[in-house]
């Protein structure tokens, strides 16, 4: 076994095990963690004794709550290159996970948000539990769903991904499976059993063998709220402007629509418009790499957006949960102010 403070890497039978070990911060990703994960994945990929990789979070509360938002906030204020370096390396990791040559098993137990979704939902075998609380809550901090979410969310059934991206609301295991962000649910108490079963597979085990092993412990998640509310979601969130989405929600009579409208009204107007445009661009994109390139350009634009600093202040630093957005209304956010987020990053992540 080898480890650094924030990530523990080990070989267990035929499995390479990556354990995020920052439980006091809900395993939020730092740059050293990203680099440790990349190094481990590179090593496991060429090791003939390793059939699969398992990624899990330490502690009782979550898999991974996202990226180190304080670091990004500080880097932007200082005008250093720390934020850009973080995003470039994180997004390359997301792409590598999506194209990993061996089964990549993500155990999304507990809180799985932002960068945690990027670390899991691009994998080949995504496992949720009854404790999974998954979200892309970035519009609430003056940011937008990144880590390839603009590729993933548009490919959810109907407009479920648009609902997720704009509201940032938490979904459970059944919803995550419905949205295409997870494959199977396993009881949290059975995860040690699952790890041992995957580790006991032969070194020549196939992805189908890993799938069958997970299926042997899979449980019924019940009905997805997103599936039940699909008609409402599809009617309201199919529009091309956030204002039109809100008007459509006002025409719906159920509590689901009322909750969505109420939450959207608290989000950064700039982030809402940026997110919707990115999701629509992602729907028309040909690859994850194309979306990640576009997201990186938007990330660099975010560093000049006052809502990002105000959102992080209100949510993470002062924790007063009372951000003052600028502009304060959707009507004040014009198309030109969103265009600036679509300046391509140079050099691009992927040619």
PDB file of N, CA and C in Angstrom, residues 192-257:
ATOM      1  N   UNK A 192     -18.593  -2.943   1.261  1.00  0.00           N
ATOM      2  CA  UNK A 192     -17.397  -3.754   1.527  1.00  0.00           C
ATOM      3  C   UNK A 192     -17.467  -5.127   0.866  1.00  0.00           C
ATOM      4  N   UNK A 193     -18.643  -5.708   0.844  1.00  0.00           N
ATOM      5  CA  UNK A 193     -18.827  -7.010   0.187  1.00  0.00           C
ATOM      6  C   UNK A 193     -18.586  -6.877  -1.307  1.00  0.00           C
ATOM      7  N   UNK A 194     -19.101  -5.797  -1.895  1.00  0.00           N
ATOM      8  CA  UNK A 194     -18.912  -5.571  -3.322  1.00  0.00           C
ATOM      9  C   UNK A 194     -17.438  -5.377  -3.661  1.00  0.00           C
ATOM     10  N   UNK A 195     -16.737  -4.602  -2.852  1.00  0.00           N
ATOM     11  CA  UNK A 195     -15.309  -4.384  -3.092  1.00  0.00           C
ATOM     12  C   UNK A 195     -14.546  -5.706  -3.060  1.00  0.00           C
ATOM     13  N   UNK A 196     -14.850  -6.527  -2.079  1.00  0.00           N
ATOM     14  CA  UNK A 196     -14.157  -7.819  -1.976  1.00  0.00           C
ATOM     15  C   UNK A 196     -14.502  -8.722  -3.151  1.00  0.00           C
ATOM     16  N   UNK A 197     -15.760  -8.695  -3.595  1.00  0.00           N
ATOM     17  CA  UNK A 197     -16.169  -9.553  -4.703  1.00  0.00           C
ATOM     18  C   UNK A 197     -15.490  -9.138  -6.004  1.00  0.00           C
ATOM     19  N   UNK A 198     -15.400  -7.834  -6.242  1.00  0.00           N
ATOM     20  CA  UNK A 198     -14.716  -7.364  -7.446  1.00  0.00           C
ATOM     21  C   UNK A 198     -13.219  -7.665  -7.355  1.00  0.00           C
ATOM     22  N   UNK A 199     -12.663  -7.497  -6.170  1.00  0.00           N
ATOM     23  CA  UNK A 199     -11.234  -7.768  -5.968  1.00  0.00           C
ATOM     24  C   UNK A 199     -10.894  -9.236  -6.173  1.00  0.00           C
ATOM     25  N   UNK A 200     -11.887 -10.112  -5.936  1.00  0.00           N
ATOM     26  CA  UNK A 200     -11.656 -11.557  -6.051  1.00  0.00           C
ATOM     27  C   UNK A 200     -11.769 -12.051  -7.484  1.00  0.00           C
ATOM     28  N   UNK A 201     -12.192 -11.197  -8.411  1.00  0.00           N
ATOM     29  CA  UNK A 201     -12.274 -11.614  -9.808  1.00  0.00           C
ATOM     30  C   UNK A 201     -10.872 -11.874 -10.353  1.00  0.00           C
ATOM     31  N   UNK A 202     -10.752 -12.740 -11.348  1.00  0.00           N
ATOM     32  CA  UNK A 202      -9.419 -12.984 -11.922  1.00  0.00           C
ATOM     33  C   UNK A 202      -8.889 -11.759 -12.650  1.00  0.00           C
ATOM     34  N   UNK A 203      -7.596 -11.720 -12.832  1.00  0.00           N
ATOM     35  CA  UNK A 203      -6.964 -10.573 -13.481  1.00  0.00           C
ATOM     36  C   UNK A 203      -7.411 -10.407 -14.921  1.00  0.00           C
ATOM     37  N   UNK A 204      -7.984 -11.456 -15.507  1.00  0.00           N
ATOM     38  CA  UNK A 204      -8.468 -11.376 -16.886  1.00  0.00           C
ATOM     39  C   UNK A 204      -9.978 -11.100 -16.920  1.00  0.00           C
ATOM     40  N   UNK A 205     -10.541 -10.695 -15.801  1.00  0.00           N
ATOM     41  CA  UNK A 205     -11.977 -10.436 -15.741  1.00  0.00           C
ATOM     42  C   UNK A 205     -12.380  -9.359 -16.748  1.00  0.00           C
ATOM     43  N   UNK A 206     -13.551  -9.509 -17.305  1.00  0.00           N
ATOM     44  CA  UNK A 206     -14.050  -8.579 -18.317  1.00  0.00           C
ATOM     45  C   UNK A 206     -14.988  -7.555 -17.687  1.00  0.00           C
ATOM     46  N   UNK A 207     -15.311  -6.498 -18.418  1.00  0.00           N
ATOM     47  CA  UNK A 207     -16.329  -5.562 -17.914  1.00  0.00           C
ATOM     48  C   UNK A 207     -17.648  -6.258 -17.589  1.00  0.00           C
ATOM     49  N   UNK A 208     -17.996  -7.270 -18.368  1.00  0.00           N
ATOM     50  CA  UNK A 208     -19.227  -8.014 -18.105  1.00  0.00           C
ATOM     51  C   UNK A 208     -19.160  -8.745 -16.766  1.00  0.00           C
ATOM     52  N   UNK A 209     -17.977  -9.234 -16.411  1.00  0.00           N
ATOM     53  CA  UNK A 209     -17.812  -9.904 -15.114  1.00  0.00           C
ATOM     54  C   UNK A 209     -18.030  -8.915 -13.972  1.00  0.00           C
ATOM     55  N   UNK A 210     -17.487  -7.724 -14.116  1.00  0.00           N
ATOM     56  CA  UNK A 210     -17.676  -6.694 -13.093  1.00  0.00           C
ATOM     57  C   UNK A 210     -19.148  -6.313 -13.006  1.00  0.00           C
ATOM     58  N   UNK A 211     -19.780  -6.154 -14.157  1.00  0.00           N
ATOM     59  CA  UNK A 211     -21.203  -5.813 -14.184  1.00  0.00           C
ATOM     60  C   UNK A 211     -22.034  -6.884 -13.468  1.00  0.00           C
ATOM     61  N   UNK A 212     -21.749  -8.142 -13.744  1.00  0.00           N
ATOM     62  CA  UNK A 212     -22.500  -9.231 -13.110  1.00  0.00           C
ATOM     63  C   UNK A 212     -22.296  -9.241 -11.602  1.00  0.00           C
ATOM     64  N   UNK A 213     -21.091  -8.919 -11.169  1.00  0.00           N
ATOM     65  CA  UNK A 213     -20.801  -8.880  -9.736  1.00  0.00           C
ATOM     66  C   UNK A 213     -21.615  -7.791  -9.047  1.00  0.00           C
ATOM     67  N   UNK A 214     -21.677  -6.623  -9.676  1.00  0.00           N
ATOM     68  CA  UNK A 214     -22.487  -5.534  -9.115  1.00  0.00           C
ATOM     69  C   UNK A 214     -23.963  -5.912  -9.115  1.00  0.00           C
ATOM     70  N   UNK A 215     -24.410  -6.503 -10.215  1.00  0.00           N
ATOM     71  CA  UNK A 215     -25.821  -6.882 -10.343  1.00  0.00           C
ATOM     72  C   UNK A 215     -26.238  -7.866  -9.261  1.00  0.00           C
ATOM     73  N   UNK A 216     -25.300  -8.701  -8.834  1.00  0.00           N
ATOM     74  CA  UNK A 216     -25.604  -9.682  -7.794  1.00  0.00           C
ATOM     75  C   UNK A 216     -25.949  -9.060  -6.455  1.00  0.00           C
ATOM     76  N   UNK A 217     -25.562  -7.805  -6.247  1.00  0.00           N
ATOM     77  CA  UNK A 217     -25.856  -7.112  -4.985  1.00  0.00           C
ATOM     78  C   UNK A 217     -26.813  -5.938  -5.184  1.00  0.00           C
ATOM     79  N   UNK A 218     -27.298  -5.765  -6.413  1.00  0.00           N
ATOM     80  CA  UNK A 218     -28.123  -4.596  -6.722  1.00  0.00           C
ATOM     81  C   UNK A 218     -29.468  -4.649  -6.012  1.00  0.00           C
ATOM     82  N   UNK A 219     -29.973  -3.477  -5.657  1.00  0.00           N
ATOM     83  CA  UNK A 219     -31.276  -3.391  -4.998  1.00  0.00           C
ATOM     84  C   UNK A 219     -32.206  -2.489  -5.799  1.00  0.00           C
ATOM     85  N   UNK A 220     -33.496  -2.630  -5.536  1.00  0.00           N
ATOM     86  CA  UNK A 220     -34.514  -1.821  -6.192  1.00  0.00           C
ATOM     87  C   UNK A 220     -34.558  -0.443  -5.520  1.00  0.00           C
ATOM     88  N   UNK A 221     -34.431   0.600  -6.308  1.00  0.00           N
ATOM     89  CA  UNK A 221     -34.406   1.954  -5.747  1.00  0.00           C
ATOM     90  C   UNK A 221     -35.791   2.578  -5.635  1.00  0.00           C
ATOM     91  N   UNK A 222     -36.794   1.917  -6.153  1.00  0.00           N
ATOM     92  CA  UNK A 222     -38.125   2.513  -6.133  1.00  0.00           C
ATOM     93  C   UNK A 222     -38.295   3.508  -7.265  1.00  0.00           C
ATOM     94  N   UNK A 223     -39.334   4.309  -7.169  1.00  0.00           N
ATOM     95  CA  UNK A 223     -39.690   5.233  -8.244  1.00  0.00           C
ATOM     96  C   UNK A 223     -38.880   6.524  -8.169  1.00  0.00           C
ATOM     97  N   UNK A 224     -38.406   6.958  -9.311  1.00  0.00           N
ATOM     98  CA  UNK A 224     -37.675   8.221  -9.408  1.00  0.00           C
ATOM     99  C   UNK A 224     -38.648   9.389  -9.475  1.00  0.00           C
ATOM    100  N   UNK A 225     -38.392  10.405  -8.660  1.00  0.00           N
ATOM    101  CA  UNK A 225     -39.203  11.617  -8.699  1.00  0.00           C
ATOM    102  C   UNK A 225     -39.062  12.304 -10.055  1.00  0.00           C
ATOM    103  N   UNK A 226     -37.884  12.247 -10.638  1.00  0.00           N
ATOM    104  CA  UNK A 226     -37.688  12.860 -11.946  1.00  0.00           C
ATOM    105  C   UNK A 226     -38.492  12.121 -13.017  1.00  0.00           C
ATOM    106  N   UNK A 227     -38.573  10.796 -12.891  1.00  0.00           N
ATOM    107  CA  UNK A 227     -39.374  10.030 -13.843  1.00  0.00           C
ATOM    108  C   UNK A 227     -40.853  10.349 -13.680  1.00  0.00           C
ATOM    109  N   UNK A 228     -41.310  10.424 -12.437  1.00  0.00           N
ATOM    110  CA  UNK A 228     -42.715  10.721 -12.165  1.00  0.00           C
ATOM    111  C   UNK A 228     -43.097  12.103 -12.682  1.00  0.00           C
ATOM    112  N   UNK A 229     -42.174  13.032 -12.593  1.00  0.00           N
ATOM    113  CA  UNK A 229     -42.445  14.430 -12.986  1.00  0.00           C
ATOM    114  C   UNK A 229     -41.956  14.746 -14.388  1.00  0.00           C
ATOM    115  N   UNK A 230     -41.681  13.707 -15.177  1.00  0.00           N
ATOM    116  CA  UNK A 230     -41.071  13.956 -16.492  1.00  0.00           C
ATOM    117  C   UNK A 230     -41.918  14.851 -17.375  1.00  0.00           C
ATOM    118  N   UNK A 231     -43.220  14.661 -17.404  1.00  0.00           N
ATOM    119  CA  UNK A 231     -44.056  15.491 -18.273  1.00  0.00           C
ATOM    120  C   UNK A 231     -43.925  16.974 -17.914  1.00  0.00           C
ATOM    121  N   UNK A 232     -43.965  17.253 -16.621  1.00  0.00           N
ATOM    122  CA  UNK A 232     -43.803  18.640 -16.164  1.00  0.00           C
ATOM    123  C   UNK A 232     -42.435  19.181 -16.557  1.00  0.00           C
ATOM    124  N   UNK A 233     -41.400  18.399 -16.291  1.00  0.00           N
ATOM    125  CA  UNK A 233     -40.032  18.817 -16.608  1.00  0.00           C
ATOM    126  C   UNK A 233     -39.885  19.095 -18.101  1.00  0.00           C
ATOM    127  N   UNK A 234     -40.384  18.176 -18.922  1.00  0.00           N
ATOM    128  CA  UNK A 234     -40.195  18.318 -20.364  1.00  0.00           C
ATOM    129  C   UNK A 234     -40.967  19.514 -20.927  1.00  0.00           C
ATOM    130  N   UNK A 235     -42.160  19.757 -20.398  1.00  0.00           N
ATOM    131  CA  UNK A 235     -42.921  20.914 -20.876  1.00  0.00           C
ATOM    132  C   UNK A 235     -42.238  22.231 -20.508  1.00  0.00           C
ATOM    133  N   UNK A 236     -41.801  22.320 -19.268  1.00  0.00           N
ATOM    134  CA  UNK A 236     -41.291  23.604 -18.772  1.00  0.00           C
ATOM    135  C   UNK A 236     -39.856  23.891 -19.190  1.00  0.00           C
ATOM    136  N   UNK A 237     -39.014  22.856 -19.215  1.00  0.00           N
ATOM    137  CA  UNK A 237     -37.581  23.100 -19.403  1.00  0.00           C
ATOM    138  C   UNK A 237     -37.110  22.935 -20.848  1.00  0.00           C
ATOM    139  N   UNK A 238     -38.029  22.775 -21.781  1.00  0.00           N
ATOM    140  CA  UNK A 238     -37.646  22.640 -23.185  1.00  0.00           C
ATOM    141  C   UNK A 238     -37.374  23.988 -23.843  1.00  0.00           C
ATOM    142  N   UNK A 239     -37.685  25.069 -23.170  1.00  0.00           N
ATOM    143  CA  UNK A 239     -37.545  26.404 -23.761  1.00  0.00           C
ATOM    144  C   UNK A 239     -36.083  26.828 -23.866  1.00  0.00           C
ATOM    145  N   UNK A 240     -35.843  27.818 -24.709  1.00  0.00           N
ATOM    146  CA  UNK A 240     -34.474  28.268 -24.998  1.00  0.00           C
ATOM    147  C   UNK A 240     -34.068  29.496 -24.198  1.00  0.00           C
ATOM    148  N   UNK A 241     -34.953  29.987 -23.343  1.00  0.00           N
ATOM    149  CA  UNK A 241     -34.632  31.128 -22.483  1.00  0.00           C
ATOM    150  C   UNK A 241     -35.098  30.828 -21.068  1.00  0.00           C
ATOM    151  N   UNK A 242     -34.303  31.233 -20.092  1.00  0.00           N
ATOM    152  CA  UNK A 242     -34.654  30.974 -18.698  1.00  0.00           C
ATOM    153  C   UNK A 242     -35.976  31.655 -18.352  1.00  0.00           C
ATOM    154  N   UNK A 243     -36.194  32.857 -18.891  1.00  0.00           N
ATOM    155  CA  UNK A 243     -37.448  33.555 -18.632  1.00  0.00           C
ATOM    156  C   UNK A 243     -38.649  32.736 -19.097  1.00  0.00           C
ATOM    157  N   UNK A 244     -38.508  32.082 -20.252  1.00  0.00           N
ATOM    158  CA  UNK A 244     -39.599  31.268 -20.777  1.00  0.00           C
ATOM    159  C   UNK A 244     -39.813  30.018 -19.927  1.00  0.00           C
ATOM    160  N   UNK A 245     -38.721  29.470 -19.396  1.00  0.00           N
ATOM    161  CA  UNK A 245     -38.839  28.323 -18.499  1.00  0.00           C
ATOM    162  C   UNK A 245     -39.618  28.718 -17.247  1.00  0.00           C
ATOM    163  N   UNK A 246     -39.299  29.864 -16.689  1.00  0.00           N
ATOM    164  CA  UNK A 246     -40.009  30.316 -15.496  1.00  0.00           C
ATOM    165  C   UNK A 246     -41.486  30.590 -15.783  1.00  0.00           C
ATOM    166  N   UNK A 247     -41.780  31.152 -16.949  1.00  0.00           N
ATOM    167  CA  UNK A 247     -43.176  31.376 -17.309  1.00  0.00           C
ATOM    168  C   UNK A 247     -43.913  30.044 -17.460  1.00  0.00           C
ATOM    169  N   UNK A 248     -43.232  29.063 -18.051  1.00  0.00           N
ATOM    170  CA  UNK A 248     -43.853  27.747 -18.214  1.00  0.00           C
ATOM    171  C   UNK A 248     -44.090  27.077 -16.865  1.00  0.00           C
ATOM    172  N   UNK A 249     -43.130  27.214 -15.949  1.00  0.00           N
ATOM    173  CA  UNK A 249     -43.305  26.641 -14.616  1.00  0.00           C
ATOM    174  C   UNK A 249     -44.502  27.264 -13.903  1.00  0.00           C
ATOM    175  N   UNK A 250     -44.720  28.547 -14.132  1.00  0.00           N
ATOM    176  CA  UNK A 250     -45.838  29.232 -13.491  1.00  0.00           C
ATOM    177  C   UNK A 250     -47.181  28.716 -13.998  1.00  0.00           C
ATOM    178  N   UNK A 251     -47.176  28.107 -15.181  1.00  0.00           N
ATOM    179  CA  UNK A 251     -48.412  27.564 -15.743  1.00  0.00           C
ATOM    180  C   UNK A 251     -48.724  26.162 -15.224  1.00  0.00           C
ATOM    181  N   UNK A 252     -47.725  25.551 -14.570  1.00  0.00           N
ATOM    182  CA  UNK A 252     -47.937  24.210 -14.012  1.00  0.00           C
ATOM    183  C   UNK A 252     -48.593  24.329 -12.637  1.00  0.00           C
ATOM    184  N   UNK A 253     -49.338  23.301 -12.264  1.00  0.00           N
ATOM    185  CA  UNK A 253     -50.116  23.382 -11.020  1.00  0.00           C
ATOM    186  C   UNK A 253     -49.566  22.526  -9.886  1.00  0.00           C
ATOM    187  N   UNK A 254     -48.451  21.811 -10.139  1.00  0.00           N
ATOM    188  CA  UNK A 254     -47.980  20.894  -9.099  1.00  0.00           C
ATOM    189  C   UNK A 254     -46.874  21.501  -8.237  1.00  0.00           C
ATOM    190  N   UNK A 255     -46.623  20.867  -7.103  1.00  0.00           N
ATOM    191  CA  UNK A 255     -45.608  21.336  -6.160  1.00  0.00           C
ATOM    192  C   UNK A 255     -44.206  21.234  -6.742  1.00  0.00           C
ATOM    193  N   UNK A 256     -43.983  20.238  -7.595  1.00  0.00           N
ATOM    194  CA  UNK A 256     -42.667  20.048  -8.210  1.00  0.00           C
ATOM    195  C   UNK A 256     -42.273  21.288  -8.999  1.00  0.00           C
ATOM    196  N   UNK A 257     -43.193  21.795  -9.808  1.00  0.00           N
ATOM    197  CA  UNK A 257     -42.916  22.988 -10.613  1.00  0.00           C
ATOM    198  C   UNK A 257     -42.730  24.213  -9.735  1.00  0.00           C
TER     199      UNK A 257
END
